[in-house]
């Protein structure tokens, strides 16, 4: 099925490198196709990590939105301002507690915004460590070919020089991208799972 570019994408993540790690190839592909891409993360206590996030976002072609604290109120305000067509966040049952907390905040912020604006149209959760949640493996669902933007994803990830990219996150991203790619017969891919919005899920065009 051909890739259809949404008009706008907002990722809501817990850490400065999460957007690159879990959705970087897809964000780069959306940006290259004309979508307005925004990455939202809380400011980080460690010196330099906010600057790394800004560099990574630039490499992906995204706008970075950093807030002192991610709350239901601040996220609701961002959703109202951006009115994204698509939102990407962490799995609700992610193995990382910070990821779970951010996903919970998003779920709490969404209903009022969707009722008021009709946006976002679709919400997806991204991959996680070893493609696992507390309930088991992340299911294969919406797998996006990122072969042409994979190098861009890795360059954005490498901008986070304070983190163990070379010997940990980089190889993990390579392994996961190749595994998801093999599911659809391409070199690299990323997987996303839809979340219901007021009970609605994206329509399927075909079996």
PDB file of C-alpha atoms in Angstrom:
ATOM      1  CA  UNK A   1       0.000   0.000   0.000  1.00  0.00           C
ATOM      2  CA  UNK A   2       1.485   3.423  -0.899  1.00  0.00           C
ATOM      3  CA  UNK A   3       2.567   5.715   1.937  1.00  0.00           C
ATOM      4  CA  UNK A   4       0.001   8.444   2.615  1.00  0.00           C
ATOM      5  CA  UNK A   5       1.493  11.488   4.305  1.00  0.00           C
ATOM      6  CA  UNK A   6      -0.573  13.063   7.102  1.00  0.00           C
ATOM      7  CA  UNK A   7      -0.779  16.832   7.147  1.00  0.00           C
ATOM      8  CA  UNK A   8       0.727  17.028  10.623  1.00  0.00           C
ATOM      9  CA  UNK A   9       2.265  14.700  13.190  1.00  0.00           C
ATOM     10  CA  UNK A  10       2.897  15.262  16.893  1.00  0.00           C
ATOM     11  CA  UNK A  11       5.031  12.883  18.924  1.00  0.00           C
ATOM     12  CA  UNK A  12       4.720  13.023  22.704  1.00  0.00           C
ATOM     13  CA  UNK A  13       7.658  11.287  24.338  1.00  0.00           C
ATOM     14  CA  UNK A  14       9.315  11.013  27.753  1.00  0.00           C
ATOM     15  CA  UNK A  15      13.013  11.526  26.977  1.00  0.00           C
ATOM     16  CA  UNK A  16      15.075  13.723  24.624  1.00  0.00           C
ATOM     17  CA  UNK A  17      16.072  10.802  22.359  1.00  0.00           C
ATOM     18  CA  UNK A  18      12.780   8.873  22.341  1.00  0.00           C
ATOM     19  CA  UNK A  19      11.344  10.352  19.143  1.00  0.00           C
ATOM     20  CA  UNK A  20      14.493   9.455  17.210  1.00  0.00           C
ATOM     21  CA  UNK A  21      14.746   5.998  18.722  1.00  0.00           C
ATOM     22  CA  UNK A  22      11.157   4.812  18.366  1.00  0.00           C
ATOM     23  CA  UNK A  23       9.784   6.821  15.427  1.00  0.00           C
ATOM     24  CA  UNK A  24      12.684   8.717  13.840  1.00  0.00           C
ATOM     25  CA  UNK A  25      12.520   7.106  10.416  1.00  0.00           C
ATOM     26  CA  UNK A  26       8.776   7.654  10.124  1.00  0.00           C
ATOM     27  CA  UNK A  27       8.992  11.262  11.326  1.00  0.00           C
ATOM     28  CA  UNK A  28      11.737  11.954   8.786  1.00  0.00           C
ATOM     29  CA  UNK A  29       9.655  10.365   6.044  1.00  0.00           C
ATOM     30  CA  UNK A  30       6.608  12.432   6.987  1.00  0.00           C
ATOM     31  CA  UNK A  31       8.650  15.635   7.086  1.00  0.00           C
ATOM     32  CA  UNK A  32      10.260  14.921   3.704  1.00  0.00           C
ATOM     33  CA  UNK A  33       6.769  14.401   2.277  1.00  0.00           C
ATOM     34  CA  UNK A  34       5.540  17.790   3.466  1.00  0.00           C
ATOM     35  CA  UNK A  35       4.013  17.056   6.867  1.00  0.00           C
ATOM     36  CA  UNK A  36       4.437  19.468   9.771  1.00  0.00           C
ATOM     37  CA  UNK A  37       6.207  17.347  12.403  1.00  0.00           C
ATOM     38  CA  UNK A  38       6.415  18.358  16.076  1.00  0.00           C
ATOM     39  CA  UNK A  39       8.319  16.541  18.823  1.00  0.00           C
ATOM     40  CA  UNK A  40       7.142  17.245  22.385  1.00  0.00           C
ATOM     41  CA  UNK A  41       9.345  16.251  25.329  1.00  0.00           C
ATOM     42  CA  UNK A  42       9.855  17.561  28.862  1.00  0.00           C
ATOM     43  CA  UNK A  43      13.009  19.546  29.559  1.00  0.00           C
ATOM     44  CA  UNK A  44      15.752  17.360  30.998  1.00  0.00           C
ATOM     45  CA  UNK A  45      17.747  17.831  34.197  1.00  0.00           C
ATOM     46  CA  UNK A  46      21.028  16.627  32.676  1.00  0.00           C
ATOM     47  CA  UNK A  47      23.060  19.442  31.068  1.00  0.00           C
ATOM     48  CA  UNK A  48      23.207  19.278  27.310  1.00  0.00           C
ATOM     49  CA  UNK A  49      20.353  16.892  26.683  1.00  0.00           C
ATOM     50  CA  UNK A  50      17.919  19.618  25.657  1.00  0.00           C
ATOM     51  CA  UNK A  51      20.427  20.855  23.081  1.00  0.00           C
ATOM     52  CA  UNK A  52      20.841  17.295  21.799  1.00  0.00           C
ATOM     53  CA  UNK A  53      17.076  17.048  21.425  1.00  0.00           C
ATOM     54  CA  UNK A  54      17.043  20.251  19.362  1.00  0.00           C
ATOM     55  CA  UNK A  55      19.793  18.934  17.076  1.00  0.00           C
ATOM     56  CA  UNK A  56      18.051  15.583  16.633  1.00  0.00           C
ATOM     57  CA  UNK A  57      14.749  17.262  15.798  1.00  0.00           C
ATOM     58  CA  UNK A  58      16.436  19.457  13.194  1.00  0.00           C
ATOM     59  CA  UNK A  59      17.995  16.424  11.515  1.00  0.00           C
ATOM     60  CA  UNK A  60      14.548  14.796  11.307  1.00  0.00           C
ATOM     61  CA  UNK A  61      12.991  17.981   9.917  1.00  0.00           C
ATOM     62  CA  UNK A  62      10.834  18.441  13.012  1.00  0.00           C
ATOM     63  CA  UNK A  63       9.949  21.318  15.324  1.00  0.00           C
ATOM     64  CA  UNK A  64      10.920  20.692  18.949  1.00  0.00           C
ATOM     65  CA  UNK A  65       8.529  21.670  21.749  1.00  0.00           C
ATOM     66  CA  UNK A  66      10.047  21.433  25.229  1.00  0.00           C
ATOM     67  CA  UNK A  67       8.086  22.095  28.403  1.00  0.00           C
ATOM     68  CA  UNK A  68       9.216  22.301  32.002  1.00  0.00           C
ATOM     69  CA  UNK A  69       6.677  19.674  32.998  1.00  0.00           C
ATOM     70  CA  UNK A  70       4.398  17.520  30.890  1.00  0.00           C
ATOM     71  CA  UNK A  71       0.946  17.592  32.453  1.00  0.00           C
ATOM     72  CA  UNK A  72      -2.595  17.068  31.236  1.00  0.00           C
ATOM     73  CA  UNK A  73      -3.031  20.851  31.101  1.00  0.00           C
ATOM     74  CA  UNK A  74       0.187  21.632  29.198  1.00  0.00           C
ATOM     75  CA  UNK A  75      -0.407  18.776  26.771  1.00  0.00           C
ATOM     76  CA  UNK A  76      -4.021  19.796  26.203  1.00  0.00           C
ATOM     77  CA  UNK A  77      -2.815  23.321  25.378  1.00  0.00           C
ATOM     78  CA  UNK A  78      -0.255  21.941  22.923  1.00  0.00           C
ATOM     79  CA  UNK A  79      -2.823  19.705  21.228  1.00  0.00           C
ATOM     80  CA  UNK A  80      -5.180  22.658  20.855  1.00  0.00           C
ATOM     81  CA  UNK A  81      -2.412  24.804  19.377  1.00  0.00           C
ATOM     82  CA  UNK A  82      -0.992  22.217  16.967  1.00  0.00           C
ATOM     83  CA  UNK A  83      -4.204  20.319  16.092  1.00  0.00           C
ATOM     84  CA  UNK A  84      -2.233  17.387  14.695  1.00  0.00           C
ATOM     85  CA  UNK A  85      -3.748  14.880  12.332  1.00  0.00           C
ATOM     86  CA  UNK A  86      -1.681  12.085  13.897  1.00  0.00           C
ATOM     87  CA  UNK A  87      -0.211  11.683  17.381  1.00  0.00           C
ATOM     88  CA  UNK A  88       2.461   9.140  18.338  1.00  0.00           C
ATOM     89  CA  UNK A  89       3.343   8.234  21.918  1.00  0.00           C
ATOM     90  CA  UNK A  90       4.640   5.347  24.016  1.00  0.00           C
ATOM     91  CA  UNK A  91       2.743   2.092  24.671  1.00  0.00           C
ATOM     92  CA  UNK A  92       0.320   2.360  27.577  1.00  0.00           C
ATOM     93  CA  UNK A  93       1.940  -0.703  29.156  1.00  0.00           C
ATOM     94  CA  UNK A  94       5.510   0.177  28.243  1.00  0.00           C
ATOM     95  CA  UNK A  95       8.261  -1.505  30.233  1.00  0.00           C
ATOM     96  CA  UNK A  96       9.695   1.927  31.126  1.00  0.00           C
ATOM     97  CA  UNK A  97       7.719   3.744  33.860  1.00  0.00           C
ATOM     98  CA  UNK A  98       8.478   7.194  32.405  1.00  0.00           C
ATOM     99  CA  UNK A  99       7.039   6.056  29.064  1.00  0.00           C
ATOM    100  CA  UNK A 100       3.883   4.761  30.746  1.00  0.00           C
ATOM    101  CA  UNK A 101       3.433   8.034  32.619  1.00  0.00           C
ATOM    102  CA  UNK A 102       3.591  10.107  29.415  1.00  0.00           C
ATOM    103  CA  UNK A 103       1.149   7.807  27.622  1.00  0.00           C
ATOM    104  CA  UNK A 104      -1.269   8.082  30.557  1.00  0.00           C
ATOM    105  CA  UNK A 105      -1.086  11.893  30.428  1.00  0.00           C
ATOM    106  CA  UNK A 106      -1.833  11.885  26.711  1.00  0.00           C
ATOM    107  CA  UNK A 107      -4.828   9.582  27.128  1.00  0.00           C
ATOM    108  CA  UNK A 108      -6.186  11.872  29.840  1.00  0.00           C
ATOM    109  CA  UNK A 109      -5.707  14.997  27.696  1.00  0.00           C
ATOM    110  CA  UNK A 110      -7.201  13.662  24.467  1.00  0.00           C
ATOM    111  CA  UNK A 111     -10.999  13.448  25.003  1.00  0.00           C
ATOM    112  CA  UNK A 112     -11.709  17.148  25.606  1.00  0.00           C
ATOM    113  CA  UNK A 113      -9.439  18.190  22.739  1.00  0.00           C
ATOM    114  CA  UNK A 114     -10.956  15.737  20.264  1.00  0.00           C
ATOM    115  CA  UNK A 115     -14.474  16.766  21.231  1.00  0.00           C
ATOM    116  CA  UNK A 116     -13.584  20.449  20.811  1.00  0.00           C
ATOM    117  CA  UNK A 117     -11.532  20.273  17.600  1.00  0.00           C
ATOM    118  CA  UNK A 118     -11.872  16.844  15.986  1.00  0.00           C
ATOM    119  CA  UNK A 119      -8.072  16.487  16.187  1.00  0.00           C
ATOM    120  CA  UNK A 120      -6.102  14.307  16.262  1.00  0.00           C
ATOM    121  CA  UNK A 121      -7.713  11.958  13.759  1.00  0.00           C
ATOM    122  CA  UNK A 122      -5.440   9.046  14.669  1.00  0.00           C
ATOM    123  CA  UNK A 123      -3.252   8.127  17.644  1.00  0.00           C
ATOM    124  CA  UNK A 124      -0.562   5.445  17.594  1.00  0.00           C
ATOM    125  CA  UNK A 125       1.831   3.943  20.093  1.00  0.00           C
ATOM    126  CA  UNK A 126       5.384   3.271  18.972  1.00  0.00           C
ATOM    127  CA  UNK A 127       7.913   0.530  19.676  1.00  0.00           C
ATOM    128  CA  UNK A 128       9.795  -0.004  22.930  1.00  0.00           C
ATOM    129  CA  UNK A 129      12.724  -1.915  24.391  1.00  0.00           C
ATOM    130  CA  UNK A 130      12.939  -5.342  22.729  1.00  0.00           C
ATOM    131  CA  UNK A 131       9.439  -4.671  21.329  1.00  0.00           C
ATOM    132  CA  UNK A 132       7.991  -5.673  24.701  1.00  0.00           C
ATOM    133  CA  UNK A 133       5.345  -4.292  27.034  1.00  0.00           C
ATOM    134  CA  UNK A 134       4.451  -5.475  30.527  1.00  0.00           C
ATOM    135  CA  UNK A 135       1.829  -7.656  28.843  1.00  0.00           C
ATOM    136  CA  UNK A 136       4.168  -9.260  26.314  1.00  0.00           C
ATOM    137  CA  UNK A 137       5.318  -8.549  22.734  1.00  0.00           C
ATOM    138  CA  UNK A 138       4.135  -5.449  20.890  1.00  0.00           C
ATOM    139  CA  UNK A 139       1.822  -6.652  18.102  1.00  0.00           C
ATOM    140  CA  UNK A 140       2.699  -6.054  14.472  1.00  0.00           C
ATOM    141  CA  UNK A 141       0.156  -3.622  13.067  1.00  0.00           C
ATOM    142  CA  UNK A 142       1.024  -0.508  11.054  1.00  0.00           C
ATOM    143  CA  UNK A 143       4.548  -1.141   9.779  1.00  0.00           C
ATOM    144  CA  UNK A 144       6.136   1.798   7.934  1.00  0.00           C
ATOM    145  CA  UNK A 145       9.016   1.338   5.485  1.00  0.00           C
ATOM    146  CA  UNK A 146      11.844   3.650   6.631  1.00  0.00           C
ATOM    147  CA  UNK A 147      14.573   2.227   4.406  1.00  0.00           C
ATOM    148  CA  UNK A 148      15.133   5.587   2.684  1.00  0.00           C
ATOM    149  CA  UNK A 149      15.182   7.569   5.941  1.00  0.00           C
ATOM    150  CA  UNK A 150      16.951   5.066   8.184  1.00  0.00           C
ATOM    151  CA  UNK A 151      20.347   6.783   7.857  1.00  0.00           C
ATOM    152  CA  UNK A 152      18.668  10.068   8.807  1.00  0.00           C
ATOM    153  CA  UNK A 153      17.141   8.366  11.854  1.00  0.00           C
ATOM    154  CA  UNK A 154      20.560   7.107  12.948  1.00  0.00           C
ATOM    155  CA  UNK A 155      22.167  10.534  12.428  1.00  0.00           C
ATOM    156  CA  UNK A 156      19.473  12.106  14.593  1.00  0.00           C
ATOM    157  CA  UNK A 157      19.983   9.436  17.231  1.00  0.00           C
ATOM    158  CA  UNK A 158      23.746   9.999  17.139  1.00  0.00           C
ATOM    159  CA  UNK A 159      23.152  13.653  18.028  1.00  0.00           C
ATOM    160  CA  UNK A 160      22.484  12.422  21.566  1.00  0.00           C
ATOM    161  CA  UNK A 161      26.192  12.081  22.280  1.00  0.00           C
ATOM    162  CA  UNK A 162      25.691  11.988  26.058  1.00  0.00           C
ATOM    163  CA  UNK A 163      23.880   8.665  25.705  1.00  0.00           C
ATOM    164  CA  UNK A 164      25.307   5.194  24.903  1.00  0.00           C
ATOM    165  CA  UNK A 165      24.360   5.348  21.228  1.00  0.00           C
ATOM    166  CA  UNK A 166      27.264   3.481  19.614  1.00  0.00           C
ATOM    167  CA  UNK A 167      27.218   0.421  21.857  1.00  0.00           C
ATOM    168  CA  UNK A 168      23.571   0.300  22.938  1.00  0.00           C
ATOM    169  CA  UNK A 169      20.787   2.421  21.426  1.00  0.00           C
ATOM    170  CA  UNK A 170      22.192   2.505  17.899  1.00  0.00           C
ATOM    171  CA  UNK A 171      22.555  -1.289  17.597  1.00  0.00           C
ATOM    172  CA  UNK A 172      19.142  -1.785  19.246  1.00  0.00           C
ATOM    173  CA  UNK A 173      17.549   0.581  16.716  1.00  0.00           C
ATOM    174  CA  UNK A 174      19.261  -1.312  13.897  1.00  0.00           C
ATOM    175  CA  UNK A 175      18.038  -4.686  15.172  1.00  0.00           C
ATOM    176  CA  UNK A 176      14.446  -3.551  15.668  1.00  0.00           C
ATOM    177  CA  UNK A 177      14.305  -1.752  12.317  1.00  0.00           C
ATOM    178  CA  UNK A 178      15.593  -4.822  10.494  1.00  0.00           C
ATOM    179  CA  UNK A 179      13.171  -7.125  12.328  1.00  0.00           C
ATOM    180  CA  UNK A 180      10.163  -4.933  11.481  1.00  0.00           C
ATOM    181  CA  UNK A 181      11.471  -4.515   7.953  1.00  0.00           C
ATOM    182  CA  UNK A 182      11.650  -8.264   7.481  1.00  0.00           C
ATOM    183  CA  UNK A 183       7.943  -8.470   8.342  1.00  0.00           C
ATOM    184  CA  UNK A 184       7.050  -6.491   5.215  1.00  0.00           C
ATOM    185  CA  UNK A 185       9.961  -7.425   2.959  1.00  0.00           C
ATOM    186  CA  UNK A 186      12.021  -4.224   3.221  1.00  0.00           C
ATOM    187  CA  UNK A 187      15.377  -3.433   4.842  1.00  0.00           C
ATOM    188  CA  UNK A 188      14.250  -1.135   7.670  1.00  0.00           C
ATOM    189  CA  UNK A 189      10.829  -0.344   9.148  1.00  0.00           C
ATOM    190  CA  UNK A 190       9.070   0.942  12.271  1.00  0.00           C
ATOM    191  CA  UNK A 191       5.884  -0.434  13.807  1.00  0.00           C
ATOM    192  CA  UNK A 192       2.947   1.459  15.301  1.00  0.00           C
ATOM    193  CA  UNK A 193      -0.250   0.297  17.041  1.00  0.00           C
ATOM    194  CA  UNK A 194      -3.432   2.437  16.944  1.00  0.00           C
ATOM    195  CA  UNK A 195      -5.157   3.660  20.108  1.00  0.00           C
ATOM    196  CA  UNK A 196      -8.923   4.266  20.082  1.00  0.00           C
ATOM    197  CA  UNK A 197     -10.009   7.920  20.032  1.00  0.00           C
ATOM    198  CA  UNK A 198     -13.448   8.209  21.635  1.00  0.00           C
ATOM    199  CA  UNK A 199     -13.877   4.581  20.651  1.00  0.00           C
ATOM    200  CA  UNK A 200     -12.781   5.021  17.025  1.00  0.00           C
ATOM    201  CA  UNK A 201      -9.894   3.291  15.273  1.00  0.00           C
ATOM    202  CA  UNK A 202      -8.447   3.976  11.793  1.00  0.00           C
ATOM    203  CA  UNK A 203     -10.508   2.423   9.009  1.00  0.00           C
ATOM    204  CA  UNK A 204      -8.984  -0.502   7.121  1.00  0.00           C
ATOM    205  CA  UNK A 205      -8.910  -0.088   3.344  1.00  0.00           C
ATOM    206  CA  UNK A 206      -8.255  -3.739   2.629  1.00  0.00           C
ATOM    207  CA  UNK A 207      -7.582  -7.087   4.234  1.00  0.00           C
TER     208      UNK A 207
END
